[in-house]
C-alpha cells in the first residue's frame, strides 16, 4: 500500500495548524462549563451531530459529497478505525476533563501530538534534521518545567483526579491512532469527505446514550457554550485534517504542542473576568521559562526543512 505524501504547501499547513491550536486551546474551558449541566455522552453527541449536519450541507451545496463506491477495502477499514478511535478519544478526554481541570487535561492530551509525530517518522518515513531533534529535546524540557506543579499534583491528588488523568492519557493514544489513519485516508478522499463520514459515524455511536431533552433546558450561557463546542469541533478538525494534506504529520504535531499555552492563557483571562466559572491557575518563574522553551522547541521542529 502506497503512503500519503504531503503537497509541500507548508505555509498553508502551518496556518491551518495554528488555527487548530487556537481552537483546541480554548475548547477545554467551554467544555468544563458545559459539563456543569450536561453529561459527557450528550455533549459529544451534539458536537458530532451539528458538525455532520453543517458539513453535509456545505458539501451538498458545493457538489463535493464523497462517492463511497470508489473506496477500496483498505480505505473502508481505515475509515472504521479513524471513526472508532476518534469516538474513544472524545469519550475518554471528556470523562477525564470532568474529573480534573482544563489545564491538566490539556497538558496530558499533548501526549497525542508526541505519538502523532513519532508515527509520522516511523510510518510515513518523515525525517528530522539534527537541530529539529534538538528542538524535540528543548520542547520536552519546557514541558517538564512548565507543568512541574501539575505533574506533582498527580502524586498527591485525590483518586478521581488520578483516574481522570489516566483516562486522558488513554484518550491521547486513541487520538494518535485516529490521526495517522486520517492522514493515510487522504490518499483516496478529501479531508472534508473523511470528516463527514467520521462525524456521522461518531454521532450514530453516541445517539443511544444521549439525553436530548436536557439540551432544551439549558440557559443562554450553557447553550452558547454547547454551540461553541460544536462549531469548534467542525472548524478545528477541518483545519487539522486539511493541514495533514499539506504538511508532514511530525511538523503538524509540533505546532499542536502549543495548545496548552493557549489553554493556560485563556484560563487566566477567563478566571480574572469570571472566577466563578473557572478557578485561576498560578504560574511560577520556572513555569514561564518552560513556556518559552515549549514555543522555541515547537518552532524549531515545525519550521525546519526535511532532509
PDB file of C-alpha atoms in Angstrom, residues 22-31 34 46-47 50-51 221-236:
ATOM      1  CA  UNK A  22      -6.151  28.300  18.922  1.00  0.00           C
ATOM      2  CA  UNK A  23      -9.458  26.429  18.801  1.00  0.00           C
ATOM      3  CA  UNK A  24      -8.244  23.392  20.731  1.00  0.00           C
ATOM      4  CA  UNK A  25      -6.532  25.641  23.253  1.00  0.00           C
ATOM      5  CA  UNK A  26      -9.746  27.396  24.283  1.00  0.00           C
ATOM      6  CA  UNK A  27     -12.002  24.336  23.922  1.00  0.00           C
ATOM      7  CA  UNK A  28     -11.397  22.838  27.420  1.00  0.00           C
ATOM      8  CA  UNK A  29     -12.776  25.983  29.043  1.00  0.00           C
ATOM      9  CA  UNK A  30     -16.035  25.782  27.084  1.00  0.00           C
ATOM     10  CA  UNK A  31     -16.273  22.055  27.768  1.00  0.00           C
ATOM     11  CA  UNK A  34     -20.865  22.798  29.549  1.00  0.00           C
ATOM     12  CA  UNK A  46     -24.349  17.142  19.973  1.00  0.00           C
ATOM     13  CA  UNK A  47     -20.875  18.164  18.812  1.00  0.00           C
ATOM     14  CA  UNK A  50     -24.003  19.534  14.458  1.00  0.00           C
ATOM     15  CA  UNK A  51     -20.633  19.128  12.736  1.00  0.00           C
ATOM     16  CA  UNK A 221     -24.730  30.765  28.802  1.00  0.00           C
ATOM     17  CA  UNK A 222     -24.619  26.981  28.642  1.00  0.00           C
ATOM     18  CA  UNK A 223     -26.457  26.875  25.312  1.00  0.00           C
ATOM     19  CA  UNK A 224     -23.871  29.240  23.877  1.00  0.00           C
ATOM     20  CA  UNK A 225     -21.019  27.132  25.263  1.00  0.00           C
ATOM     21  CA  UNK A 226     -22.513  23.956  23.794  1.00  0.00           C
ATOM     22  CA  UNK A 227     -22.952  25.540  20.356  1.00  0.00           C
ATOM     23  CA  UNK A 228     -19.394  26.883  20.509  1.00  0.00           C
ATOM     24  CA  UNK A 229     -18.101  23.379  21.319  1.00  0.00           C
ATOM     25  CA  UNK A 230     -19.906  22.001  18.269  1.00  0.00           C
ATOM     26  CA  UNK A 231     -18.613  24.700  15.918  1.00  0.00           C
ATOM     27  CA  UNK A 232     -15.154  24.295  17.417  1.00  0.00           C
ATOM     28  CA  UNK A 233     -15.263  20.595  16.502  1.00  0.00           C
ATOM     29  CA  UNK A 234     -16.235  21.340  12.903  1.00  0.00           C
ATOM     30  CA  UNK A 235     -13.677  24.081  12.248  1.00  0.00           C
ATOM     31  CA  UNK A 236     -10.759  22.740  14.296  1.00  0.00           C
TER      32      UNK A 236
END
